[in-house]
mmCIF file of C-alpha atoms and ligand atoms in Angstrom:
data_model
loop_
_atom_site.group_PDB
_atom_site.id
_atom_site.type_symbol
_atom_site.label_atom_id
_atom_site.label_comp_id
_atom_site.label_asym_id
_atom_site.label_seq_id
_atom_site.Cartn_x
_atom_site.Cartn_y
_atom_site.Cartn_z
ATOM 1 C CA MET I 237 -69.711 -3.086 35.913
ATOM 2 C CA THR I 238 -66.111 -2.476 34.983
ATOM 3 C CA ASN I 239 -64.630 0.011 32.559
ATOM 4 C CA ALA I 240 -61.218 -0.571 31.056
ATOM 5 C CA ALA I 241 -58.668 1.452 29.117
ATOM 6 C CA VAL I 242 -56.390 0.022 26.425
ATOM 7 C CA ILE I 243 -53.228 2.085 25.934
ATOM 8 C CA VAL I 244 -51.535 1.373 22.605
ATOM 9 C CA ALA I 245 -47.778 1.749 23.101
ATOM 10 C CA ALA I 246 -46.491 -0.827 20.618
ATOM 11 C CA GLY I 247 -45.410 1.567 17.855
ATOM 12 C CA ARG I 248 -41.769 2.233 17.027
ATOM 13 C CA GLY I 249 -42.673 5.927 16.638
ATOM 14 C CA SER I 250 -39.141 7.245 16.255
ATOM 15 C CA ARG I 251 -40.028 10.206 14.024
ATOM 16 C CA ALA I 252 -40.172 12.437 17.129
ATOM 17 C CA THR I 253 -36.796 11.378 18.458
ATOM 18 C CA ALA I 254 -33.184 11.309 17.329
ATOM 19 C CA ALA I 255 -32.133 8.247 15.345
ATOM 20 C CA THR I 256 -30.111 7.014 18.316
ATOM 21 C CA SER I 257 -32.950 7.090 20.827
ATOM 22 C CA GLY I 258 -35.943 4.835 21.263
ATOM 23 C CA PRO I 259 -39.679 5.125 20.723
ATOM 24 C CA LYS I 260 -41.285 8.449 21.635
ATOM 25 C CA GLN I 261 -43.602 6.964 24.282
ATOM 26 C CA TYR I 262 -40.549 6.311 26.474
ATOM 27 C CA GLU I 263 -39.155 9.870 26.169
ATOM 28 C CA LEU I 264 -39.175 11.929 29.351
ATOM 29 C CA LEU I 265 -41.517 14.890 29.889
ATOM 30 C CA SER I 266 -40.148 16.402 33.087
ATOM 31 C CA ASP I 267 -39.559 13.419 35.395
ATOM 32 C CA LYS I 268 -42.034 10.961 33.843
ATOM 33 C CA THR I 269 -42.228 9.276 30.460
ATOM 34 C CA VAL I 270 -44.782 10.188 27.810
ATOM 35 C CA LEU I 271 -46.372 6.768 28.435
ATOM 36 C CA GLN I 272 -46.743 7.334 32.194
ATOM 37 C CA HIS I 273 -48.310 10.748 31.485
ATOM 38 C CA SER I 274 -50.728 9.099 29.034
ATOM 39 C CA ILE I 275 -51.737 6.338 31.479
ATOM 40 C CA GLN I 276 -52.064 8.586 34.551
ATOM 41 C CA PRO I 277 -55.499 10.151 33.811
ATOM 42 C CA PHE I 278 -57.006 6.639 33.689
ATOM 43 C CA LEU I 279 -55.296 5.596 36.931
ATOM 44 C CA ASP I 280 -56.618 8.739 38.628
ATOM 45 C CA HIS I 281 -60.179 8.419 37.262
ATOM 46 C CA GLN I 282 -62.735 6.817 39.576
ATOM 47 C CA SER I 283 -64.788 5.329 36.739
ATOM 48 C CA ILE I 284 -61.854 3.451 35.174
ATOM 49 C CA ASP I 285 -61.123 0.112 36.853
ATOM 50 C CA LEU I 286 -58.502 -1.541 34.648
ATOM 51 C CA VAL I 287 -55.693 -0.380 32.380
ATOM 52 C CA GLN I 288 -54.278 -2.703 29.723
ATOM 53 C CA VAL I 289 -51.055 -1.472 28.125
ATOM 54 C CA VAL I 290 -49.954 -2.979 24.801
ATOM 55 C CA ILE I 291 -46.200 -2.802 24.133
ATOM 56 C CA HIS I 292 -43.725 -3.793 21.442
ATOM 57 C CA PRO I 293 -42.000 -7.142 22.201
ATOM 58 C CA GLU I 294 -38.606 -5.419 22.446
ATOM 59 C CA ASP I 295 -39.771 -2.791 24.943
ATOM 60 C CA GLN I 296 -40.343 -4.816 28.146
ATOM 61 C CA SER I 297 -37.400 -3.290 30.015
ATOM 62 C CA LEU I 298 -38.222 0.225 28.767
ATOM 63 C CA TYR I 299 -41.778 -0.345 29.985
ATOM 64 C CA ASP I 300 -40.631 -1.636 33.377
ATOM 65 C CA GLN I 301 -38.495 1.476 33.886
ATOM 66 C CA SER I 302 -41.218 3.759 32.570
ATOM 67 C CA VAL I 303 -44.403 2.848 34.394
ATOM 68 C CA GLN I 304 -44.951 2.838 38.158
ATOM 69 C CA ALA I 305 -46.801 -0.171 39.546
ATOM 70 C CA ASN I 306 -50.494 0.433 40.195
ATOM 71 C CA PRO I 307 -53.262 -2.000 41.186
ATOM 72 C CA LYS I 308 -55.342 -0.914 38.168
ATOM 73 C CA ILE I 309 -52.623 -1.863 35.667
ATOM 74 C CA LEU I 310 -52.936 -5.400 34.259
ATOM 75 C CA PRO I 311 -49.837 -7.331 33.142
ATOM 76 C CA VAL I 312 -48.679 -5.897 29.812
ATOM 77 C CA THR I 313 -49.505 -7.619 26.575
ATOM 78 C CA VAL I 314 -47.445 -7.602 23.395
ATOM 79 C CA GLY I 315 -48.857 -5.943 20.275
ATOM 80 C CA GLY I 316 -48.734 -6.766 16.568
ATOM 81 C CA ALA I 317 -47.307 -5.308 13.370
ATOM 82 C CA THR I 318 -49.872 -2.502 13.010
ATOM 83 C CA ARG I 319 -51.778 -0.258 15.381
ATOM 84 C CA GLN I 320 -54.923 -2.155 14.463
ATOM 85 C CA ALA I 321 -53.326 -5.516 15.339
ATOM 86 C CA SER I 322 -52.009 -4.111 18.628
ATOM 87 C CA VAL I 323 -55.429 -2.826 19.705
ATOM 88 C CA LEU I 324 -56.893 -6.259 19.004
ATOM 89 C CA CYS I 325 -54.172 -7.810 21.222
ATOM 90 C CA GLY I 326 -55.176 -5.410 23.997
ATOM 91 C CA LEU I 327 -58.884 -6.169 23.592
ATOM 92 C CA MET I 328 -58.209 -9.926 23.599
ATOM 93 C CA ALA I 329 -56.143 -9.581 26.778
ATOM 94 C CA LEU I 330 -59.220 -8.089 28.472
ATOM 95 C CA GLN I 331 -61.370 -11.145 27.687
ATOM 96 C CA SER I 332 -60.822 -12.704 31.107
ATOM 97 C CA THR I 333 -62.150 -9.571 32.841
ATOM 98 C CA GLN I 334 -64.993 -8.804 30.376
ATOM 99 C CA PRO I 335 -65.295 -5.041 30.954
ATOM 100 C CA ALA I 336 -68.577 -3.390 29.974
ATOM 101 C CA LYS I 337 -66.876 -0.465 28.255
ATOM 102 C CA VAL I 338 -63.410 0.178 26.910
ATOM 103 C CA LEU I 339 -61.561 3.403 26.086
ATOM 104 C CA ILE I 340 -58.745 2.984 23.551
ATOM 105 C CA HIS I 341 -56.006 5.620 23.817
ATOM 106 C CA ASP I 342 -52.699 6.392 22.104
ATOM 107 C CA ALA I 343 -49.617 6.250 24.349
ATOM 108 C CA ALA I 344 -48.310 9.351 22.543
ATOM 109 C CA ARG I 345 -51.137 11.602 23.831
ATOM 110 C CA PRO I 346 -49.926 12.681 27.277
ATOM 111 C CA PHE I 347 -52.331 15.590 27.854
ATOM 112 C CA LEU I 348 -55.683 13.849 28.307
ATOM 113 C CA LYS I 349 -57.997 15.652 30.727
ATOM 114 C CA PRO I 350 -60.253 13.710 33.126
ATOM 115 C CA SER I 351 -63.264 15.642 31.791
ATOM 116 C CA THR I 352 -62.762 13.984 28.380
ATOM 117 C CA ILE I 353 -63.055 10.541 30.011
ATOM 118 C CA ASP I 354 -66.271 11.719 31.718
ATOM 119 C CA GLN I 355 -67.719 13.002 28.424
ATOM 120 C CA LEU I 356 -66.967 9.764 26.580
ATOM 121 C CA LEU I 357 -68.432 7.536 29.313
ATOM 122 C CA SER I 358 -71.491 9.758 29.373
ATOM 123 C CA ALA I 359 -71.882 9.526 25.571
ATOM 124 C CA LEU I 360 -71.697 5.717 25.782
ATOM 125 C CA LYS I 361 -74.969 5.746 27.762
ATOM 126 C CA THR I 362 -76.826 6.515 24.540
ATOM 127 C CA SER I 363 -74.410 5.306 21.842
ATOM 128 C CA PRO I 364 -72.382 2.081 21.446
ATOM 129 C CA GLY I 365 -69.360 4.150 20.416
ATOM 130 C CA ALA I 366 -68.052 7.679 21.032
ATOM 131 C CA ILE I 367 -64.779 9.346 20.127
ATOM 132 C CA SER I 368 -62.965 12.463 21.163
ATOM 133 C CA ALA I 369 -62.650 14.687 18.087
ATOM 134 C CA LEU I 370 -62.111 18.297 17.034
ATOM 135 C CA PRO I 371 -64.031 20.235 14.389
ATOM 136 C CA VAL I 372 -61.658 21.257 11.597
ATOM 137 C CA SER I 373 -60.989 24.989 11.842
ATOM 138 C CA ASP I 374 -58.414 25.457 9.060
ATOM 139 C CA THR I 375 -59.510 25.803 5.453
ATOM 140 C CA LEU I 376 -58.869 22.533 3.624
ATOM 141 C CA LYS I 377 -57.391 22.161 0.135
ATOM 142 C CA SER I 378 -57.031 19.174 -2.099
ATOM 143 C CA GLN I 379 -54.092 19.064 -4.503
ATOM 144 C CA THR I 380 -53.749 18.335 -8.190
ATOM 145 C CA SER I 381 -51.876 15.268 -9.352
ATOM 146 C CA GLU I 382 -49.072 17.374 -10.873
ATOM 147 C CA PRO I 383 -45.562 16.851 -9.374
ATOM 148 C CA THR I 384 -45.546 20.393 -7.941
ATOM 149 C CA ALA I 385 -48.431 20.608 -5.517
ATOM 150 C CA LYS I 386 -51.149 22.956 -6.700
ATOM 151 C CA ILE I 387 -54.613 23.474 -5.332
ATOM 152 C CA ALA I 388 -57.260 21.463 -7.080
ATOM 153 C CA ALA I 389 -60.164 22.493 -4.889
ATOM 154 C CA THR I 390 -61.251 23.900 -1.547
ATOM 155 C CA ILE I 391 -63.060 21.321 0.546
ATOM 156 C CA ASP I 392 -66.140 22.133 2.583
ATOM 157 C CA ARG I 393 -64.948 21.711 6.150
ATOM 158 C CA SER I 394 -68.302 22.342 7.836
ATOM 159 C CA ALA I 395 -68.961 18.651 8.464
ATOM 160 C CA LEU I 396 -65.347 17.560 9.038
ATOM 161 C CA TRP I 397 -63.750 16.502 12.321
ATOM 162 C CA ARG I 398 -60.254 15.343 13.313
ATOM 163 C CA ALA I 399 -60.396 12.052 15.208
ATOM 164 C CA LEU I 400 -58.378 11.977 18.445
ATOM 165 C CA THR I 401 -58.221 9.371 21.170
ATOM 166 C CA PRO I 402 -59.581 8.104 23.508
ATOM 167 C CA GLN I 403 -62.149 6.294 21.420
ATOM 168 C CA ALA I 404 -64.749 4.581 23.590
ATOM 169 C CA PHE I 405 -66.977 1.600 22.886
ATOM 170 C CA ASN I 406 -69.073 -1.138 24.367
ATOM 171 C CA TYR I 407 -66.409 -3.774 24.873
ATOM 172 C CA GLN I 408 -68.142 -6.732 23.229
ATOM 173 C CA ALA I 409 -69.146 -4.687 20.183
ATOM 174 C CA ILE I 410 -65.668 -3.321 19.435
ATOM 175 C CA LEU I 411 -64.001 -6.679 20.143
ATOM 176 C CA ALA I 412 -66.281 -8.371 17.591
ATOM 177 C CA ALA I 413 -65.712 -5.549 15.079
ATOM 178 C CA HIS I 414 -61.922 -5.795 15.502
ATOM 179 C CA GLN I 415 -62.002 -9.570 15.111
ATOM 180 C CA ALA I 416 -64.009 -9.206 11.911
ATOM 181 C CA ALA I 417 -61.664 -6.478 10.613
ATOM 182 C CA SER I 418 -58.568 -8.594 11.323
ATOM 183 C CA SER I 419 -59.527 -10.943 8.494
ATOM 184 C CA SER I 420 -60.454 -8.114 6.128
ATOM 185 C CA THR I 421 -58.192 -7.450 3.170
ATOM 186 C CA ASP I 422 -58.692 -3.672 3.404
ATOM 187 C CA LEU I 423 -55.721 -1.485 4.238
ATOM 188 C CA PRO I 424 -55.039 -1.317 7.991
ATOM 189 C CA PHE I 425 -57.577 0.896 9.712
ATOM 190 C CA THR I 426 -55.857 3.892 11.330
ATOM 191 C CA ASP I 427 -58.317 4.295 14.168
ATOM 192 C CA ASP I 428 -60.883 2.216 16.022
ATOM 193 C CA ALA I 429 -63.852 4.306 14.954
ATOM 194 C CA SER I 430 -63.241 3.254 11.329
ATOM 195 C CA ILE I 431 -63.439 -0.368 12.455
ATOM 196 C CA ALA I 432 -66.689 0.386 14.286
ATOM 197 C CA GLU I 433 -68.034 2.176 11.192
ATOM 198 C CA ALA I 434 -67.208 -0.864 9.038
ATOM 199 C CA ALA I 435 -69.250 -2.952 11.491
ATOM 200 C CA ASN I 436 -72.178 -0.484 11.373
ATOM 201 C CA ILE I 437 -71.707 0.561 15.002
ATOM 202 C CA ASP I 438 -72.958 4.097 15.643
ATOM 203 C CA VAL I 439 -70.147 6.337 16.855
ATOM 204 C CA ALA I 440 -70.859 9.701 18.497
ATOM 205 C CA LEU I 441 -68.499 12.664 18.093
ATOM 206 C CA VAL I 442 -67.573 14.312 21.396
ATOM 207 C CA GLU I 443 -65.746 17.615 21.087
ATOM 208 C CA GLY I 444 -62.297 17.040 22.553
ATOM 209 C CA ASP I 445 -59.493 19.212 23.850
ATOM 210 C CA PRO I 446 -56.858 20.751 21.511
ATOM 211 C CA HIS I 447 -54.178 20.125 24.163
ATOM 212 C CA ASN I 448 -54.707 16.379 23.723
ATOM 213 C CA PHE I 449 -52.437 16.269 20.702
ATOM 214 C CA LYS I 450 -50.378 13.316 19.510
ATOM 215 C CA ILE I 451 -46.607 13.578 19.729
ATOM 216 C CA THR I 452 -45.394 12.769 16.213
ATOM 217 C CA THR I 453 -42.518 15.106 15.303
ATOM 218 C CA PRO I 454 -39.502 16.472 17.238
ATOM 219 C CA GLY I 455 -41.387 19.780 17.363
ATOM 220 C CA ASP I 456 -44.333 18.047 19.073
ATOM 221 C CA LEU I 457 -41.997 16.543 21.664
ATOM 222 C CA ALA I 458 -40.375 19.930 22.333
ATOM 223 C CA LEU I 459 -43.828 21.533 22.682
ATOM 224 C CA ALA I 460 -44.945 18.780 25.084
ATOM 225 C CA ARG I 461 -41.862 19.396 27.231
ATOM 226 C CA GLN I 462 -42.572 23.133 27.297
ATOM 227 C CA LEU I 463 -46.183 22.539 28.318
ATOM 228 C CA VAL I 464 -45.189 20.219 31.170
ATOM 229 C CA ALA I 465 -42.481 22.621 32.373
ATOM 230 C CA ALA I 466 -44.919 25.531 32.317
ATOM 231 C CA ARG I 467 -47.623 23.776 34.352
ATOM 232 C CA PRO I 468 -48.589 26.058 37.208
ATOM 233 C CA LEU I 469 -47.912 24.636 40.654
ATOM 234 C CA GLU I 470 -50.324 25.366 43.461
ATOM 235 C CA PRO I 471 -48.983 25.457 47.028
ATOM 236 C CA ARG I 472 -50.960 23.394 49.556
ATOM 237 C CA VAL I 473 -50.212 23.798 53.254
ATOM 238 C CA GLY I 474 -50.954 21.165 55.880
ATOM 239 C CA GLN I 475 -50.584 21.179 59.653
ATOM 240 C CA GLY I 476 -50.075 18.380 62.155
ATOM 241 C CA TYR I 477 -50.126 18.080 65.942
ATOM 242 C CA ASP I 478 -49.268 15.190 68.249
ATOM 243 C CA VAL I 479 -48.656 14.455 71.927
ATOM 244 C CA HIS I 480 -47.037 11.484 73.642
ATOM 245 C CA LYS I 481 -46.652 11.037 77.400
ATOM 246 C CA PHE I 482 -43.501 10.036 79.240
ATOM 247 C CA THR I 483 -42.970 6.608 80.711
ATOM 248 C CA GLU I 484 -39.969 4.825 82.213
ATOM 249 C CA GLY I 485 -36.990 4.710 79.879
ATOM 250 C CA SER I 486 -33.623 6.175 78.964
ATOM 251 C CA HIS I 487 -34.125 8.077 75.712
ATOM 252 C CA VAL I 488 -36.718 9.716 73.471
ATOM 253 C CA THR I 489 -36.826 9.476 69.671
ATOM 254 C CA LEU I 490 -37.484 12.847 68.005
ATOM 255 C CA CYS I 491 -37.273 13.433 64.233
ATOM 256 C CA GLY I 492 -35.626 10.021 63.959
ATOM 257 C CA ILE I 493 -32.808 10.881 66.408
ATOM 258 C CA ASP I 494 -32.393 9.107 69.766
ATOM 259 C CA VAL I 495 -31.878 11.709 72.500
ATOM 260 C CA PRO I 496 -30.803 10.509 75.960
ATOM 261 C CA HIS I 497 -33.361 11.428 78.639
ATOM 262 C CA THR I 498 -34.658 10.419 82.046
ATOM 263 C CA HIS I 499 -37.806 8.984 80.409
ATOM 264 C CA LYS I 500 -38.975 7.652 77.085
ATOM 265 C CA LEU I 501 -42.162 8.477 75.220
ATOM 266 C CA ASP I 502 -45.038 6.032 75.487
ATOM 267 C CA GLY I 503 -46.676 4.892 72.276
ATOM 268 C CA HIS I 504 -47.520 2.056 69.967
ATOM 269 C CA SER I 505 -44.651 2.754 67.542
ATOM 270 C CA ASP I 506 -41.352 4.379 68.567
ATOM 271 C CA ALA I 507 -43.526 7.336 69.716
ATOM 272 C CA ASP I 508 -41.599 9.870 67.620
ATOM 273 C CA VAL I 509 -44.056 12.650 68.345
ATOM 274 C CA ALA I 510 -42.310 15.138 66.036
ATOM 275 C CA MET I 511 -42.279 12.787 63.057
ATOM 276 C CA HIS I 512 -45.931 11.913 63.659
ATOM 277 C CA ALA I 513 -46.921 15.601 63.627
ATOM 278 C CA LEU I 514 -44.923 16.081 60.424
ATOM 279 C CA THR I 515 -46.508 13.033 58.777
ATOM 280 C CA ASP I 516 -49.969 14.429 59.548
ATOM 281 C CA ALA I 517 -48.951 17.833 58.160
ATOM 282 C CA ILE I 518 -47.968 16.255 54.840
ATOM 283 C CA LEU I 519 -51.133 14.138 54.684
ATOM 284 C CA GLY I 520 -53.138 17.268 55.503
ATOM 285 C CA ALA I 521 -51.531 19.188 52.654
ATOM 286 C CA ILE I 522 -52.783 16.647 50.113
ATOM 287 C CA GLY I 523 -56.113 16.004 51.877
ATOM 288 C CA ASP I 524 -55.334 12.329 52.406
ATOM 289 C CA GLY I 525 -56.547 11.497 55.922
ATOM 290 C CA ASP I 526 -54.154 11.111 58.827
ATOM 291 C CA ILE I 527 -51.529 8.765 60.193
ATOM 292 C CA GLY I 528 -54.025 6.824 62.337
ATOM 293 C CA GLN I 529 -56.187 6.107 59.301
ATOM 294 C CA HIS I 530 -53.325 4.684 57.241
ATOM 295 C CA PHE I 531 -51.563 2.915 60.149
ATOM 296 C CA PRO I 532 -54.239 1.986 62.721
ATOM 297 C CA PRO I 533 -52.768 1.775 66.261
ATOM 298 C CA THR I 534 -54.842 -1.402 66.725
ATOM 299 C CA ASP I 535 -52.711 -3.115 64.068
ATOM 300 C CA GLU I 536 -50.008 -5.193 65.771
ATOM 301 C CA GLN I 537 -47.586 -4.880 62.864
ATOM 302 C CA TRP I 538 -46.809 -1.252 63.750
ATOM 303 C CA ARG I 539 -45.855 -2.063 67.405
ATOM 304 C CA GLY I 540 -42.432 -0.576 68.078
ATOM 305 C CA ALA I 541 -42.142 0.472 64.423
ATOM 306 C CA ALA I 542 -39.639 3.175 63.479
ATOM 307 C CA SER I 543 -41.741 6.179 62.498
ATOM 308 C CA ASP I 544 -39.855 6.811 59.265
ATOM 309 C CA ILE I 545 -42.178 4.247 57.626
ATOM 310 C CA PHE I 546 -45.110 6.590 58.308
ATOM 311 C CA LEU I 547 -43.237 9.609 56.967
ATOM 312 C CA LYS I 548 -42.004 7.728 53.882
ATOM 313 C CA ASP I 549 -45.571 6.599 53.171
ATOM 314 C CA ALA I 550 -46.830 10.208 53.306
ATOM 315 C CA VAL I 551 -44.001 11.324 50.992
ATOM 316 C CA ALA I 552 -44.913 8.512 48.554
ATOM 317 C CA ARG I 553 -48.546 9.696 48.602
ATOM 318 C CA VAL I 554 -47.363 13.174 47.579
ATOM 319 C CA ALA I 555 -45.292 11.663 44.759
ATOM 320 C CA ALA I 556 -48.276 9.605 43.597
ATOM 321 C CA LYS I 557 -50.183 12.865 43.167
ATOM 322 C CA ASP I 558 -47.306 14.224 41.108
ATOM 323 C CA GLY I 559 -46.614 16.676 43.940
ATOM 324 C CA ARG I 560 -43.400 17.937 45.431
ATOM 325 C CA LEU I 561 -42.649 18.896 49.040
ATOM 326 C CA SER I 562 -41.404 22.456 49.120
ATOM 327 C CA ASN I 563 -40.616 22.792 52.826
ATOM 328 C CA VAL I 564 -41.471 21.380 56.242
ATOM 329 C CA ASP I 565 -41.287 22.957 59.679
ATOM 330 C CA VAL I 566 -41.491 21.219 63.056
ATOM 331 C CA THR I 567 -41.851 22.715 66.546
ATOM 332 C CA ILE I 568 -41.194 20.495 69.573
ATOM 333 C CA VAL I 569 -42.696 21.637 72.909
ATOM 334 C CA CYS I 570 -41.002 20.306 76.074
ATOM 335 C CA GLU I 571 -39.052 21.422 79.153
ATOM 336 C CA ALA I 572 -36.490 18.656 78.582
ATOM 337 C CA PRO I 573 -34.491 17.160 76.967
ATOM 338 C CA LYS I 574 -32.700 20.046 75.276
ATOM 339 C CA ILE I 575 -33.287 19.918 71.522
ATOM 340 C CA GLY I 576 -30.655 22.462 70.415
ATOM 341 C CA PRO I 577 -27.644 20.103 70.467
ATOM 342 C CA HIS I 578 -29.556 17.636 68.245
ATOM 343 C CA ARG I 579 -31.282 20.085 65.909
ATOM 344 C CA GLU I 580 -28.894 19.729 62.968
ATOM 345 C CA ALA I 581 -28.944 15.920 63.163
ATOM 346 C CA MET I 582 -32.770 16.041 63.202
ATOM 347 C CA ARG I 583 -32.922 18.365 60.189
ATOM 348 C CA ALA I 584 -30.483 16.148 58.283
ATOM 349 C CA GLU I 585 -32.459 13.023 59.127
ATOM 350 C CA LEU I 586 -35.800 14.530 58.026
ATOM 351 C CA ALA I 587 -34.225 15.930 54.836
ATOM 352 C CA LYS I 588 -32.827 12.494 54.026
ATOM 353 C CA ILE I 589 -36.130 10.670 54.602
ATOM 354 C CA ILE I 590 -38.204 13.213 52.674
ATOM 355 C CA GLY I 591 -35.655 13.684 49.911
ATOM 356 C CA ILE I 592 -35.376 17.504 50.032
ATOM 357 C CA GLU I 593 -32.515 19.891 50.752
ATOM 358 C CA ILE I 594 -31.739 20.563 54.404
ATOM 359 C CA ASP I 595 -32.488 24.275 54.022
ATOM 360 C CA ARG I 596 -36.121 23.286 53.352
ATOM 361 C CA VAL I 597 -36.379 21.612 56.788
ATOM 362 C CA GLY I 598 -36.990 23.567 59.984
ATOM 363 C CA VAL I 599 -36.753 22.038 63.469
ATOM 364 C CA LYS I 600 -37.444 24.327 66.416
ATOM 365 C CA ALA I 601 -38.073 23.813 70.101
ATOM 366 C CA THR I 602 -39.689 25.756 72.869
ATOM 367 C CA THR I 603 -40.665 25.201 76.480
ATOM 368 C CA SER I 604 -44.119 26.123 77.691
ATOM 369 C CA GLU I 605 -42.791 28.128 80.649
ATOM 370 C CA ARG I 606 -43.607 25.240 82.990
ATOM 371 C CA LEU I 607 -47.314 25.661 82.213
ATOM 372 C CA GLY I 608 -49.626 22.821 81.329
ATOM 373 C CA PHE I 609 -48.802 19.160 80.725
ATOM 374 C CA THR I 610 -45.580 19.833 78.884
ATOM 375 C CA GLY I 611 -44.599 22.311 81.595
ATOM 376 C CA ARG I 612 -45.174 19.619 84.225
ATOM 377 C CA ARG I 613 -42.893 17.311 82.202
ATOM 378 C CA GLU I 614 -45.674 14.796 81.640
ATOM 379 C CA GLY I 615 -44.920 14.423 77.950
ATOM 380 C CA ILE I 616 -43.873 16.107 74.704
ATOM 381 C CA ALA I 617 -46.052 17.891 72.153
ATOM 382 C CA ALA I 618 -45.093 18.644 68.563
ATOM 383 C CA MET I 619 -46.556 20.781 65.788
ATOM 384 C CA ALA I 620 -45.606 20.771 62.131
ATOM 385 C CA THR I 621 -46.470 22.382 58.825
ATOM 386 C CA ALA I 622 -45.684 21.150 55.335
ATOM 387 C CA THR I 623 -45.971 22.888 51.974
ATOM 388 C CA VAL I 624 -46.683 20.678 48.978
ATOM 389 C CA LEU I 625 -46.612 21.943 45.380
ATOM 390 C CA LEU I 626 -49.272 20.277 43.253
ATOM 391 C CA SER I 627 -50.013 20.719 39.602
ATOM 392 C CA SER I 628 -53.169 22.839 39.411
ATOM 393 C CA ASP I 629 -54.451 21.579 36.087
HETATM 394 MG MG1 LIG W 909 -48.302 9.819 67.665
#
């Protein structure tokens, strides 16, 4: 049983931006667009299998620059003249995959929490529709018809809710309701629950999260930027350890630098023991297995491979979690070769591969006082730590 999300990003929505800039969903919040922020909770959620984004026909290149490829994301589809028409385009595009349930979400709501997705999917077990909504807490007034607004009455707010997104439905039911509504002469419906209501589909109200607001005005965009900038970052530390033995050869590769030596290191790849330890440290910091799991030594394609592919993969996994490497530190244990003359080249190489400043990269070396396997010059050991900063909310 598959669950899909439709992200409606086809609006021109330029009220939040300067006249010279484009639609708000392509504005940056920190280093990612509003749209990428809005899609991400669905990509990260285990119960969501497919994401269908609906864009404006003029926005293909903005979209391509905005959204990182992900196996869950289906090819984009182009929307219509109204939000309602665009949602229908998204629902129609899902017909070939026939999801059981669909969550429809505004691209301009970048602060969706995974718990809201859980609550909506849970509510769909007993109701064909469920929306995220907030009870109205302000006192509500209606106005007179005079030119200068005056209060006509105070409205009882006790049974009133503000409808947010996502709005979640059984896929077949909401598709049929949207198709029926598309030929209706009523004014465009402003949300999907109203279309469900018109089709007599029961829709449950699930209390949502006030942070899941819609960016509409320049003030909203400024607030969204402040919220992203103020997100607390949690440091995560990982460690790695590796050993490779010597075999016949003329140089060893350590931290990506070839160092002349009486032997080389034996291994399936280039046997860069230091880079392997560092790769494991980074994977450890984000709790994502180890180098052998992602690049099995039984796989022929990694034979003789330069180890920077392993390190780059670990760095990409950190980026995919929206994390940032703060610093790394490597210790190489051997009697020979001497590391000191190559230390700065090693630091520079690691800094370049990881994409951090060189003062965040430590490379150190020690002998083991001729004790043990490294002391007997049978091989080289390496240890590493890495600190990753991850958003803690
Ligand atoms: Mg290794």
